[in-house]
């Protein structure tokens, strides 16, 4: 049975927080560890509000170093040191921006009890965990920005009857998966003849960005695409100028990617309600939800 992937929206506003919405951060919990995608100001408090244990954070993936996505790191890394954490923390930022996040970690000469391993992100696989990997893909924004795909490893579902008949047992299964074929009783067994490939589930996070072909490719057949939609269509020129997306643009990306579900977030503070955004997005892609702070989805 696949492990649950639990997604918690810790912050769903864009640029400035409101009473109801904090700045961007999305947590993915998988197999006892937590991975944060962006870390807007106040993220650690949001974790406490929604009962997420910050000490379980293994990696933080920063899309870009605009303040609304990164300033929460300053407090969070210090809190993690209060319990004398020793486990290293992986921090991913776009390549070339590594030195720019350093002041947030060091300006007060805080004593950090653990290692913060900063990795410069480029397109491709950037993190490999047990049973999953994280891929980065380039986004279109005013500074270097990457989206992330959290992808479970593909698995093989074996036909029990056939496997038994052919004498497959013990480590023969894993050998067959890694080699593609093995010999048993002088007979060559092909993986494809006894097992069916089950694609791993994929959750894709894209902020801040104009609609991008790279997102469509990364989100192909994704269970969930989380895409920023800062504006309604009325402000489409502003979206272009500031390199953000409108609700309809985010929905078009989901549609073209054939994603199963779209969650929109990073709403401009000018909107009192998400209604106009969700309405416009649903016209293009029906299975759309507007994220709110504290929203949880388990797949
Ligand atoms: Zn932003
Ligand atoms: Zn930005």
PDB file of N, CA, C and O in Angstrom, residues 116-191:
ATOM      1  N   UNK A 116      23.063  23.549   8.396  1.00  0.00           N
ATOM      2  CA  UNK A 116      22.103  23.894   7.343  1.00  0.00           C
ATOM      3  C   UNK A 116      22.851  23.709   6.025  1.00  0.00           C
ATOM      4  O   UNK A 116      23.850  24.400   5.768  1.00  0.00           O
ATOM      5  N   UNK A 117      22.398  22.750   5.260  1.00  0.00           N
ATOM      6  CA  UNK A 117      23.086  22.448   4.006  1.00  0.00           C
ATOM      7  C   UNK A 117      22.337  23.142   2.875  1.00  0.00           C
ATOM      8  O   UNK A 117      21.200  22.776   2.543  1.00  0.00           O
ATOM      9  N   UNK A 118      22.962  24.182   2.337  1.00  0.00           N
ATOM     10  CA  UNK A 118      22.293  24.956   1.287  1.00  0.00           C
ATOM     11  C   UNK A 118      22.673  24.401  -0.077  1.00  0.00           C
ATOM     12  O   UNK A 118      23.855  24.245  -0.383  1.00  0.00           O
ATOM     13  N   UNK A 119      21.661  24.097  -0.869  1.00  0.00           N
ATOM     14  CA  UNK A 119      21.898  23.553  -2.201  1.00  0.00           C
ATOM     15  C   UNK A 119      21.325  24.510  -3.249  1.00  0.00           C
ATOM     16  O   UNK A 119      20.185  24.967  -3.106  1.00  0.00           O
ATOM     17  N   UNK A 120      22.120  24.785  -4.264  1.00  0.00           N
ATOM     18  CA  UNK A 120      21.669  25.621  -5.389  1.00  0.00           C
ATOM     19  C   UNK A 120      20.864  24.758  -6.351  1.00  0.00           C
ATOM     20  O   UNK A 120      21.315  23.707  -6.774  1.00  0.00           O
ATOM     21  N   UNK A 121      19.673  25.232  -6.673  1.00  0.00           N
ATOM     22  CA  UNK A 121      18.747  24.442  -7.488  1.00  0.00           C
ATOM     23  C   UNK A 121      18.889  24.741  -8.972  1.00  0.00           C
ATOM     24  O   UNK A 121      18.983  25.903  -9.368  1.00  0.00           O
ATOM     25  N   UNK A 122      18.925  23.675  -9.755  1.00  0.00           N
ATOM     26  CA  UNK A 122      18.813  23.770 -11.216  1.00  0.00           C
ATOM     27  C   UNK A 122      17.726  22.791 -11.627  1.00  0.00           C
ATOM     28  O   UNK A 122      17.297  21.972 -10.827  1.00  0.00           O
ATOM     29  N   UNK A 123      17.318  22.833 -12.899  1.00  0.00           N
ATOM     30  CA  UNK A 123      16.265  21.913 -13.350  1.00  0.00           C
ATOM     31  C   UNK A 123      16.708  20.465 -13.218  1.00  0.00           C
ATOM     32  O   UNK A 123      17.878  20.151 -13.414  1.00  0.00           O
ATOM     33  N   UNK A 124      15.772  19.595 -12.863  1.00  0.00           N
ATOM     34  CA  UNK A 124      16.059  18.156 -12.753  1.00  0.00           C
ATOM     35  C   UNK A 124      15.852  17.677 -11.335  1.00  0.00           C
ATOM     36  O   UNK A 124      15.340  18.414 -10.483  1.00  0.00           O
ATOM     37  N   UNK A 125      16.269  16.442 -11.073  1.00  0.00           N
ATOM     38  CA  UNK A 125      16.080  15.883  -9.732  1.00  0.00           C
ATOM     39  C   UNK A 125      17.037  16.567  -8.758  1.00  0.00           C
ATOM     40  O   UNK A 125      18.227  16.638  -9.005  1.00  0.00           O
ATOM     41  N   UNK A 126      16.508  17.053  -7.640  1.00  0.00           N
ATOM     42  CA  UNK A 126      17.372  17.763  -6.697  1.00  0.00           C
ATOM     43  C   UNK A 126      17.433  17.082  -5.333  1.00  0.00           C
ATOM     44  O   UNK A 126      18.290  17.378  -4.514  1.00  0.00           O
ATOM     45  N   UNK A 127      16.489  16.179  -5.076  1.00  0.00           N
ATOM     46  CA  UNK A 127      16.481  15.506  -3.774  1.00  0.00           C
ATOM     47  C   UNK A 127      15.911  14.111  -3.947  1.00  0.00           C
ATOM     48  O   UNK A 127      14.912  13.928  -4.621  1.00  0.00           O
ATOM     49  N   UNK A 128      16.591  13.150  -3.343  1.00  0.00           N
ATOM     50  CA  UNK A 128      16.085  11.771  -3.412  1.00  0.00           C
ATOM     51  C   UNK A 128      15.853  11.290  -1.989  1.00  0.00           C
ATOM     52  O   UNK A 128      16.778  11.244  -1.179  1.00  0.00           O
ATOM     53  N   UNK A 129      14.610  10.984  -1.670  1.00  0.00           N
ATOM     54  CA  UNK A 129      14.280  10.427  -0.357  1.00  0.00           C
ATOM     55  C   UNK A 129      13.886   8.972  -0.519  1.00  0.00           C
ATOM     56  O   UNK A 129      13.897   8.452  -1.636  1.00  0.00           O
ATOM     57  N   UNK A 130      13.520   8.339   0.586  1.00  0.00           N
ATOM     58  CA  UNK A 130      13.113   6.936   0.510  1.00  0.00           C
ATOM     59  C   UNK A 130      11.696   6.879  -0.070  1.00  0.00           C
ATOM     60  O   UNK A 130      10.737   7.334   0.549  1.00  0.00           O
ATOM     61  N   UNK A 131      11.603   6.379  -1.287  1.00  0.00           N
ATOM     62  CA  UNK A 131      10.295   6.209  -1.924  1.00  0.00           C
ATOM     63  C   UNK A 131       9.803   7.405  -2.722  1.00  0.00           C
ATOM     64  O   UNK A 131       8.703   7.378  -3.270  1.00  0.00           O
ATOM     65  N   UNK A 132      10.587   8.462  -2.772  1.00  0.00           N
ATOM     66  CA  UNK A 132      10.152   9.642  -3.540  1.00  0.00           C
ATOM     67  C   UNK A 132      11.355  10.477  -3.957  1.00  0.00           C
ATOM     68  O   UNK A 132      12.472  10.279  -3.474  1.00  0.00           O
ATOM     69  N   UNK A 133      11.100  11.420  -4.849  1.00  0.00           N
ATOM     70  CA  UNK A 133      12.142  12.393  -5.194  1.00  0.00           C
ATOM     71  C   UNK A 133      11.492  13.748  -5.416  1.00  0.00           C
ATOM     72  O   UNK A 133      10.268  13.844  -5.565  1.00  0.00           O
ATOM     73  N   UNK A 134      12.303  14.792  -5.388  1.00  0.00           N
ATOM     74  CA  UNK A 134      11.806  16.134  -5.686  1.00  0.00           C
ATOM     75  C   UNK A 134      12.544  16.628  -6.922  1.00  0.00           C
ATOM     76  O   UNK A 134      13.773  16.568  -6.990  1.00  0.00           O
ATOM     77  N   UNK A 135      11.763  17.065  -7.908  1.00  0.00           N
ATOM     78  CA  UNK A 135      12.346  17.601  -9.139  1.00  0.00           C
ATOM     79  C   UNK A 135      12.090  19.110  -9.160  1.00  0.00           C
ATOM     80  O   UNK A 135      11.051  19.561  -8.702  1.00  0.00           O
ATOM     81  N   UNK A 136      13.030  19.839  -9.755  1.00  0.00           N
ATOM     82  CA  UNK A 136      12.840  21.285  -9.901  1.00  0.00           C
ATOM     83  C   UNK A 136      12.643  21.598 -11.377  1.00  0.00           C
ATOM     84  O   UNK A 136      13.193  20.922 -12.240  1.00  0.00           O
ATOM     85  N   UNK A 137      11.845  22.610 -11.661  1.00  0.00           N
ATOM     86  CA  UNK A 137      11.670  23.056 -13.050  1.00  0.00           C
ATOM     87  C   UNK A 137      11.569  24.573 -13.070  1.00  0.00           C
ATOM     88  O   UNK A 137      11.076  25.188 -12.129  1.00  0.00           O
ATOM     89  N   UNK A 138      12.048  25.164 -14.152  1.00  0.00           N
ATOM     90  CA  UNK A 138      12.178  26.604 -14.228  1.00  0.00           C
ATOM     91  C   UNK A 138      10.821  27.287 -14.397  1.00  0.00           C
ATOM     92  O   UNK A 138       9.976  26.814 -15.143  1.00  0.00           O
ATOM     93  N   UNK A 139      10.631  28.386 -13.685  1.00  0.00           N
ATOM     94  CA  UNK A 139       9.407  29.165 -13.826  1.00  0.00           C
ATOM     95  C   UNK A 139       9.732  30.525 -14.446  1.00  0.00           C
ATOM     96  O   UNK A 139      10.888  30.892 -14.589  1.00  0.00           O
ATOM     97  N   UNK A 140       8.651  31.247 -14.808  1.00  0.00           N
ATOM     98  CA  UNK A 140       8.836  32.567 -15.445  1.00  0.00           C
ATOM     99  C   UNK A 140       8.429  33.655 -14.472  1.00  0.00           C
ATOM    100  O   UNK A 140       7.226  33.938 -14.322  1.00  0.00           O
ATOM    101  N   UNK A 141       9.409  34.247 -13.815  1.00  0.00           N
ATOM    102  CA  UNK A 141       9.125  35.296 -12.845  1.00  0.00           C
ATOM    103  C   UNK A 141      10.216  36.360 -12.984  1.00  0.00           C
ATOM    104  O   UNK A 141      11.126  36.211 -13.797  1.00  0.00           O
ATOM    105  N   UNK A 142      10.162  37.397 -12.161  1.00  0.00           N
ATOM    106  CA  UNK A 142      11.090  38.512 -12.359  1.00  0.00           C
ATOM    107  C   UNK A 142      12.505  38.230 -11.867  1.00  0.00           C
ATOM    108  O   UNK A 142      13.440  38.961 -12.195  1.00  0.00           O
ATOM    109  N   UNK A 143      12.695  37.211 -11.044  1.00  0.00           N
ATOM    110  CA  UNK A 143      14.026  36.779 -10.586  1.00  0.00           C
ATOM    111  C   UNK A 143      14.090  35.258 -10.768  1.00  0.00           C
ATOM    112  O   UNK A 143      13.053  34.632 -10.990  1.00  0.00           O
ATOM    113  N   UNK A 144      15.284  34.640 -10.668  1.00  0.00           N
ATOM    114  CA  UNK A 144      15.351  33.196 -10.865  1.00  0.00           C
ATOM    115  C   UNK A 144      14.386  32.452  -9.938  1.00  0.00           C
ATOM    116  O   UNK A 144      14.404  32.657  -8.720  1.00  0.00           O
ATOM    117  N   UNK A 145      13.526  31.642 -10.524  1.00  0.00           N
ATOM    118  CA  UNK A 145      12.463  30.956  -9.779  1.00  0.00           C
ATOM    119  C   UNK A 145      12.283  29.533 -10.295  1.00  0.00           C
ATOM    120  O   UNK A 145      12.326  29.313 -11.498  1.00  0.00           O
ATOM    121  N   UNK A 146      12.092  28.618  -9.356  1.00  0.00           N
ATOM    122  CA  UNK A 146      11.858  27.216  -9.727  1.00  0.00           C
ATOM    123  C   UNK A 146      10.600  26.689  -9.056  1.00  0.00           C
ATOM    124  O   UNK A 146      10.320  27.026  -7.905  1.00  0.00           O
ATOM    125  N   UNK A 147       9.878  25.870  -9.790  1.00  0.00           N
ATOM    126  CA  UNK A 147       8.764  25.124  -9.210  1.00  0.00           C
ATOM    127  C   UNK A 147       9.296  23.757  -8.799  1.00  0.00           C
ATOM    128  O   UNK A 147      10.412  23.373  -9.181  1.00  0.00           O
ATOM    129  N   UNK A 148       8.494  23.027  -8.026  1.00  0.00           N
ATOM    130  CA  UNK A 148       8.954  21.720  -7.528  1.00  0.00           C
ATOM    131  C   UNK A 148       7.875  20.655  -7.725  1.00  0.00           C
ATOM    132  O   UNK A 148       6.684  20.941  -7.557  1.00  0.00           O
ATOM    133  N   UNK A 149       8.326  19.468  -8.072  1.00  0.00           N
ATOM    134  CA  UNK A 149       7.412  18.324  -8.170  1.00  0.00           C
ATOM    135  C   UNK A 149       7.849  17.278  -7.151  1.00  0.00           C
ATOM    136  O   UNK A 149       8.988  16.814  -7.185  1.00  0.00           O
ATOM    137  N   UNK A 150       6.951  16.978  -6.234  1.00  0.00           N
ATOM    138  CA  UNK A 150       7.192  15.918  -5.248  1.00  0.00           C
ATOM    139  C   UNK A 150       6.635  14.647  -5.876  1.00  0.00           C
ATOM    140  O   UNK A 150       5.429  14.542  -6.117  1.00  0.00           O
ATOM    141  N   UNK A 151       7.517  13.714  -6.187  1.00  0.00           N
ATOM    142  CA  UNK A 151       7.056  12.539  -6.929  1.00  0.00           C
ATOM    143  C   UNK A 151       7.444  11.239  -6.243  1.00  0.00           C
ATOM    144  O   UNK A 151       8.612  11.003  -5.959  1.00  0.00           O
ATOM    145  N   UNK A 152       6.413  10.470  -5.999  1.00  0.00           N
ATOM    146  CA  UNK A 152       6.618   9.142  -5.444  1.00  0.00           C
ATOM    147  C   UNK A 152       7.273   8.259  -6.513  1.00  0.00           C
ATOM    148  O   UNK A 152       6.985   8.409  -7.700  1.00  0.00           O
ATOM    149  N   UNK A 153       8.110   7.326  -6.093  1.00  0.00           N
ATOM    150  CA  UNK A 153       8.738   6.415  -7.056  1.00  0.00           C
ATOM    151  C   UNK A 153       7.668   5.545  -7.722  1.00  0.00           C
ATOM    152  O   UNK A 153       6.686   5.191  -7.084  1.00  0.00           O
ATOM    153  N   UNK A 154       7.911   5.213  -8.990  1.00  0.00           N
ATOM    154  CA  UNK A 154       7.009   4.271  -9.660  1.00  0.00           C
ATOM    155  C   UNK A 154       7.183   2.901  -9.005  1.00  0.00           C
ATOM    156  O   UNK A 154       8.251   2.585  -8.492  1.00  0.00           O
ATOM    157  N   UNK A 155       6.132   2.105  -9.003  1.00  0.00           N
ATOM    158  CA  UNK A 155       6.219   0.774  -8.409  1.00  0.00           C
ATOM    159  C   UNK A 155       5.793  -0.268  -9.434  1.00  0.00           C
ATOM    160  O   UNK A 155       5.256   0.088 -10.488  1.00  0.00           O
ATOM    161  N   UNK A 156       5.997  -1.512  -9.099  1.00  0.00           N
ATOM    162  CA  UNK A 156       5.511  -2.599  -9.957  1.00  0.00           C
ATOM    163  C   UNK A 156       4.554  -3.462  -9.154  1.00  0.00           C
ATOM    164  O   UNK A 156       4.830  -3.824  -8.012  1.00  0.00           O
ATOM    165  N   UNK A 157       3.412  -3.746  -9.762  1.00  0.00           N
ATOM    166  CA  UNK A 157       2.448  -4.622  -9.113  1.00  0.00           C
ATOM    167  C   UNK A 157       2.546  -5.986  -9.792  1.00  0.00           C
ATOM    168  O   UNK A 157       2.267  -6.117 -10.986  1.00  0.00           O
ATOM    169  N   UNK A 158       2.983  -6.986  -9.017  1.00  0.00           N
ATOM    170  CA  UNK A 158       3.203  -8.319  -9.593  1.00  0.00           C
ATOM    171  C   UNK A 158       1.922  -9.135  -9.642  1.00  0.00           C
ATOM    172  O   UNK A 158       1.104  -9.074  -8.726  1.00  0.00           O
ATOM    173  N   UNK A 159       1.762  -9.896 -10.697  1.00  0.00           N
ATOM    174  CA  UNK A 159       0.673 -10.851 -10.811  1.00  0.00           C
ATOM    175  C   UNK A 159       1.056 -12.059  -9.952  1.00  0.00           C
ATOM    176  O   UNK A 159       2.023 -12.756 -10.256  1.00  0.00           O
ATOM    177  N   UNK A 160       0.290 -12.255  -8.864  1.00  0.00           N
ATOM    178  CA  UNK A 160       0.663 -13.285  -7.875  1.00  0.00           C
ATOM    179  C   UNK A 160       0.732 -14.682  -8.485  1.00  0.00           C
ATOM    180  O   UNK A 160       1.687 -15.419  -8.292  1.00  0.00           O
ATOM    181  N   UNK A 161      -0.318 -15.013  -9.215  1.00  0.00           N
ATOM    182  CA  UNK A 161      -0.427 -16.350  -9.835  1.00  0.00           C
ATOM    183  C   UNK A 161       0.774 -16.630 -10.737  1.00  0.00           C
ATOM    184  O   UNK A 161       1.487 -17.612 -10.579  1.00  0.00           O
ATOM    185  N   UNK A 162       0.963 -15.691 -11.674  1.00  0.00           N
ATOM    186  CA  UNK A 162       2.040 -15.840 -12.660  1.00  0.00           C
ATOM    187  C   UNK A 162       3.390 -15.948 -11.985  1.00  0.00           C
ATOM    188  O   UNK A 162       4.222 -16.778 -12.355  1.00  0.00           O
ATOM    189  N   UNK A 163       3.618 -15.075 -10.967  1.00  0.00           N
ATOM    190  CA  UNK A 163       4.907 -15.048 -10.277  1.00  0.00           C
ATOM    191  C   UNK A 163       5.180 -16.399  -9.637  1.00  0.00           C
ATOM    192  O   UNK A 163       6.286 -16.931  -9.708  1.00  0.00           O
ATOM    193  N   UNK A 164       4.131 -16.951  -9.027  1.00  0.00           N
ATOM    194  CA  UNK A 164       4.266 -18.237  -8.342  1.00  0.00           C
ATOM    195  C   UNK A 164       4.606 -19.336  -9.353  1.00  0.00           C
ATOM    196  O   UNK A 164       5.519 -20.141  -9.159  1.00  0.00           O
ATOM    197  N   UNK A 165       3.868 -19.305 -10.441  1.00  0.00           N
ATOM    198  CA  UNK A 165       4.040 -20.322 -11.482  1.00  0.00           C
ATOM    199  C   UNK A 165       5.470 -20.302 -12.027  1.00  0.00           C
ATOM    200  O   UNK A 165       6.057 -21.340 -12.333  1.00  0.00           O
ATOM    201  N   UNK A 166       6.005 -19.091 -12.153  1.00  0.00           N
ATOM    202  CA  UNK A 166       7.356 -18.968 -12.738  1.00  0.00           C
ATOM    203  C   UNK A 166       8.467 -19.157 -11.704  1.00  0.00           C
ATOM    204  O   UNK A 166       9.640 -19.100 -12.033  1.00  0.00           O
ATOM    205  N   UNK A 167       8.076 -19.328 -10.449  1.00  0.00           N
ATOM    206  CA  UNK A 167       9.082 -19.601  -9.415  1.00  0.00           C
ATOM    207  C   UNK A 167       9.742 -18.355  -8.843  1.00  0.00           C
ATOM    208  O   UNK A 167      10.831 -18.419  -8.256  1.00  0.00           O
ATOM    209  N   UNK A 168       9.058 -17.211  -8.983  1.00  0.00           N
ATOM    210  CA  UNK A 168       9.622 -15.965  -8.424  1.00  0.00           C
ATOM    211  C   UNK A 168       9.418 -15.927  -6.917  1.00  0.00           C
ATOM    212  O   UNK A 168       8.302 -16.088  -6.429  1.00  0.00           O
ATOM    213  N   UNK A 169      10.483 -15.713  -6.168  1.00  0.00           N
ATOM    214  CA  UNK A 169      10.343 -15.514  -4.723  1.00  0.00           C
ATOM    215  C   UNK A 169      11.555 -14.752  -4.174  1.00  0.00           C
ATOM    216  O   UNK A 169      12.556 -14.583  -4.880  1.00  0.00           O
ATOM    217  N   UNK A 170      11.407 -14.327  -2.906  1.00  0.00           N
ATOM    218  CA  UNK A 170      12.514 -13.643  -2.217  1.00  0.00           C
ATOM    219  C   UNK A 170      13.011 -12.423  -2.972  1.00  0.00           C
ATOM    220  O   UNK A 170      12.222 -11.604  -3.462  1.00  0.00           O
ATOM    221  N   UNK A 171      14.330 -12.331  -3.100  1.00  0.00           N
ATOM    222  CA  UNK A 171      14.890 -11.126  -3.727  1.00  0.00           C
ATOM    223  C   UNK A 171      14.826 -11.162  -5.260  1.00  0.00           C
ATOM    224  O   UNK A 171      15.279 -10.237  -5.933  1.00  0.00           O
ATOM    225  N   UNK A 172      14.246 -12.237  -5.810  1.00  0.00           N
ATOM    226  CA  UNK A 172      14.091 -12.297  -7.273  1.00  0.00           C
ATOM    227  C   UNK A 172      13.224 -11.145  -7.774  1.00  0.00           C
ATOM    228  O   UNK A 172      13.437 -10.615  -8.867  1.00  0.00           O
ATOM    229  N   UNK A 173      12.260 -10.706  -6.931  1.00  0.00           N
ATOM    230  CA  UNK A 173      11.380  -9.609  -7.336  1.00  0.00           C
ATOM    231  C   UNK A 173      12.172  -8.313  -7.542  1.00  0.00           C
ATOM    232  O   UNK A 173      12.051  -7.657  -8.569  1.00  0.00           O
ATOM    233  N   UNK A 174      12.996  -7.981  -6.538  1.00  0.00           N
ATOM    234  CA  UNK A 174      13.746  -6.720  -6.665  1.00  0.00           C
ATOM    235  C   UNK A 174      14.798  -6.816  -7.767  1.00  0.00           C
ATOM    236  O   UNK A 174      15.084  -5.835  -8.463  1.00  0.00           O
ATOM    237  N   UNK A 175      15.376  -7.995  -7.945  1.00  0.00           N
ATOM    238  CA  UNK A 175      16.357  -8.168  -9.032  1.00  0.00           C
ATOM    239  C   UNK A 175      15.681  -7.974 -10.382  1.00  0.00           C
ATOM    240  O   UNK A 175      16.228  -7.326 -11.274  1.00  0.00           O
ATOM    241  N   UNK A 176      14.496  -8.532 -10.510  1.00  0.00           N
ATOM    242  CA  UNK A 176      13.759  -8.411 -11.765  1.00  0.00           C
ATOM    243  C   UNK A 176      13.418  -6.944 -12.055  1.00  0.00           C
ATOM    244  O   UNK A 176      13.541  -6.480 -13.186  1.00  0.00           O
ATOM    245  N   UNK A 177      13.047  -6.203 -11.003  1.00  0.00           N
ATOM    246  CA  UNK A 177      12.723  -4.784 -11.184  1.00  0.00           C
ATOM    247  C   UNK A 177      13.973  -4.009 -11.616  1.00  0.00           C
ATOM    248  O   UNK A 177      13.933  -3.203 -12.546  1.00  0.00           O
ATOM    249  N   UNK A 178      15.107  -4.270 -10.967  1.00  0.00           N
ATOM    250  CA  UNK A 178      16.293  -3.465 -11.310  1.00  0.00           C
ATOM    251  C   UNK A 178      16.919  -3.890 -12.638  1.00  0.00           C
ATOM    252  O   UNK A 178      17.476  -3.066 -13.352  1.00  0.00           O
ATOM    253  N   UNK A 179      16.806  -5.169 -13.004  1.00  0.00           N
ATOM    254  CA  UNK A 179      17.454  -5.615 -14.251  1.00  0.00           C
ATOM    255  C   UNK A 179      16.522  -5.681 -15.454  1.00  0.00           C
ATOM    256  O   UNK A 179      16.984  -5.741 -16.584  1.00  0.00           O
ATOM    257  N   UNK A 180      15.231  -5.766 -15.204  1.00  0.00           N
ATOM    258  CA  UNK A 180      14.299  -5.850 -16.332  1.00  0.00           C
ATOM    259  C   UNK A 180      14.020  -7.282 -16.759  1.00  0.00           C
ATOM    260  O   UNK A 180      12.987  -7.565 -17.364  1.00  0.00           O
ATOM    261  N   UNK A 181      14.960  -8.200 -16.485  1.00  0.00           N
ATOM    262  CA  UNK A 181      14.719  -9.622 -16.769  1.00  0.00           C
ATOM    263  C   UNK A 181      15.670 -10.453 -15.906  1.00  0.00           C
ATOM    264  O   UNK A 181      16.754  -9.984 -15.547  1.00  0.00           O
ATOM    265  N   UNK A 182      15.249 -11.678 -15.573  1.00  0.00           N
ATOM    266  CA  UNK A 182      16.153 -12.597 -14.859  1.00  0.00           C
ATOM    267  C   UNK A 182      15.905 -14.024 -15.364  1.00  0.00           C
ATOM    268  O   UNK A 182      14.891 -14.302 -16.015  1.00  0.00           O
ATOM    269  N   UNK A 183      16.841 -14.864 -15.039  1.00  0.00           N
ATOM    270  CA  UNK A 183      16.711 -16.263 -15.451  1.00  0.00           C
ATOM    271  C   UNK A 183      16.369 -17.114 -14.229  1.00  0.00           C
ATOM    272  O   UNK A 183      17.034 -17.055 -13.206  1.00  0.00           O
ATOM    273  N   UNK A 184      15.299 -17.892 -14.342  1.00  0.00           N
ATOM    274  CA  UNK A 184      14.955 -18.855 -13.287  1.00  0.00           C
ATOM    275  C   UNK A 184      14.697 -20.201 -13.969  1.00  0.00           C
ATOM    276  O   UNK A 184      13.970 -20.254 -14.985  1.00  0.00           O
ATOM    277  N   UNK A 185      15.260 -21.230 -13.444  1.00  0.00           N
ATOM    278  CA  UNK A 185      15.139 -22.583 -14.022  1.00  0.00           C
ATOM    279  C   UNK A 185      15.411 -22.552 -15.521  1.00  0.00           C
ATOM    280  O   UNK A 185      14.630 -23.053 -16.337  1.00  0.00           O
ATOM    281  N   UNK A 186      16.490 -21.846 -15.892  1.00  0.00           N
ATOM    282  CA  UNK A 186      16.913 -21.755 -17.283  1.00  0.00           C
ATOM    283  C   UNK A 186      15.935 -21.030 -18.213  1.00  0.00           C
ATOM    284  O   UNK A 186      16.051 -21.116 -19.420  1.00  0.00           O
ATOM    285  N   UNK A 187      14.978 -20.352 -17.589  1.00  0.00           N
ATOM    286  CA  UNK A 187      13.999 -19.633 -18.397  1.00  0.00           C
ATOM    287  C   UNK A 187      14.126 -18.130 -18.114  1.00  0.00           C
ATOM    288  O   UNK A 187      14.239 -17.734 -16.959  1.00  0.00           O
ATOM    289  N   UNK A 188      14.157 -17.332 -19.172  1.00  0.00           N
ATOM    290  CA  UNK A 188      14.256 -15.888 -18.964  1.00  0.00           C
ATOM    291  C   UNK A 188      12.867 -15.307 -18.718  1.00  0.00           C
ATOM    292  O   UNK A 188      11.935 -15.548 -19.488  1.00  0.00           O
ATOM    293  N   UNK A 189      12.779 -14.557 -17.607  1.00  0.00           N
ATOM    294  CA  UNK A 189      11.501 -13.909 -17.277  1.00  0.00           C
ATOM    295  C   UNK A 189      11.637 -12.407 -17.486  1.00  0.00           C
ATOM    296  O   UNK A 189      12.571 -11.785 -16.979  1.00  0.00           O
ATOM    297  N   UNK A 190      10.722 -11.857 -18.261  1.00  0.00           N
ATOM    298  CA  UNK A 190      10.728 -10.409 -18.508  1.00  0.00           C
ATOM    299  C   UNK A 190       9.810  -9.742 -17.477  1.00  0.00           C
ATOM    300  O   UNK A 190       8.716 -10.253 -17.210  1.00  0.00           O
ATOM    301  N   UNK A 191      10.278  -8.612 -16.960  1.00  0.00           N
ATOM    302  CA  UNK A 191       9.497  -7.872 -15.964  1.00  0.00           C
ATOM    303  C   UNK A 191       8.094  -7.564 -16.475  1.00  0.00           C
ATOM    304  O   UNK A 191       7.098  -7.749 -15.785  1.00  0.00           O
TER     305      UNK A 191
END
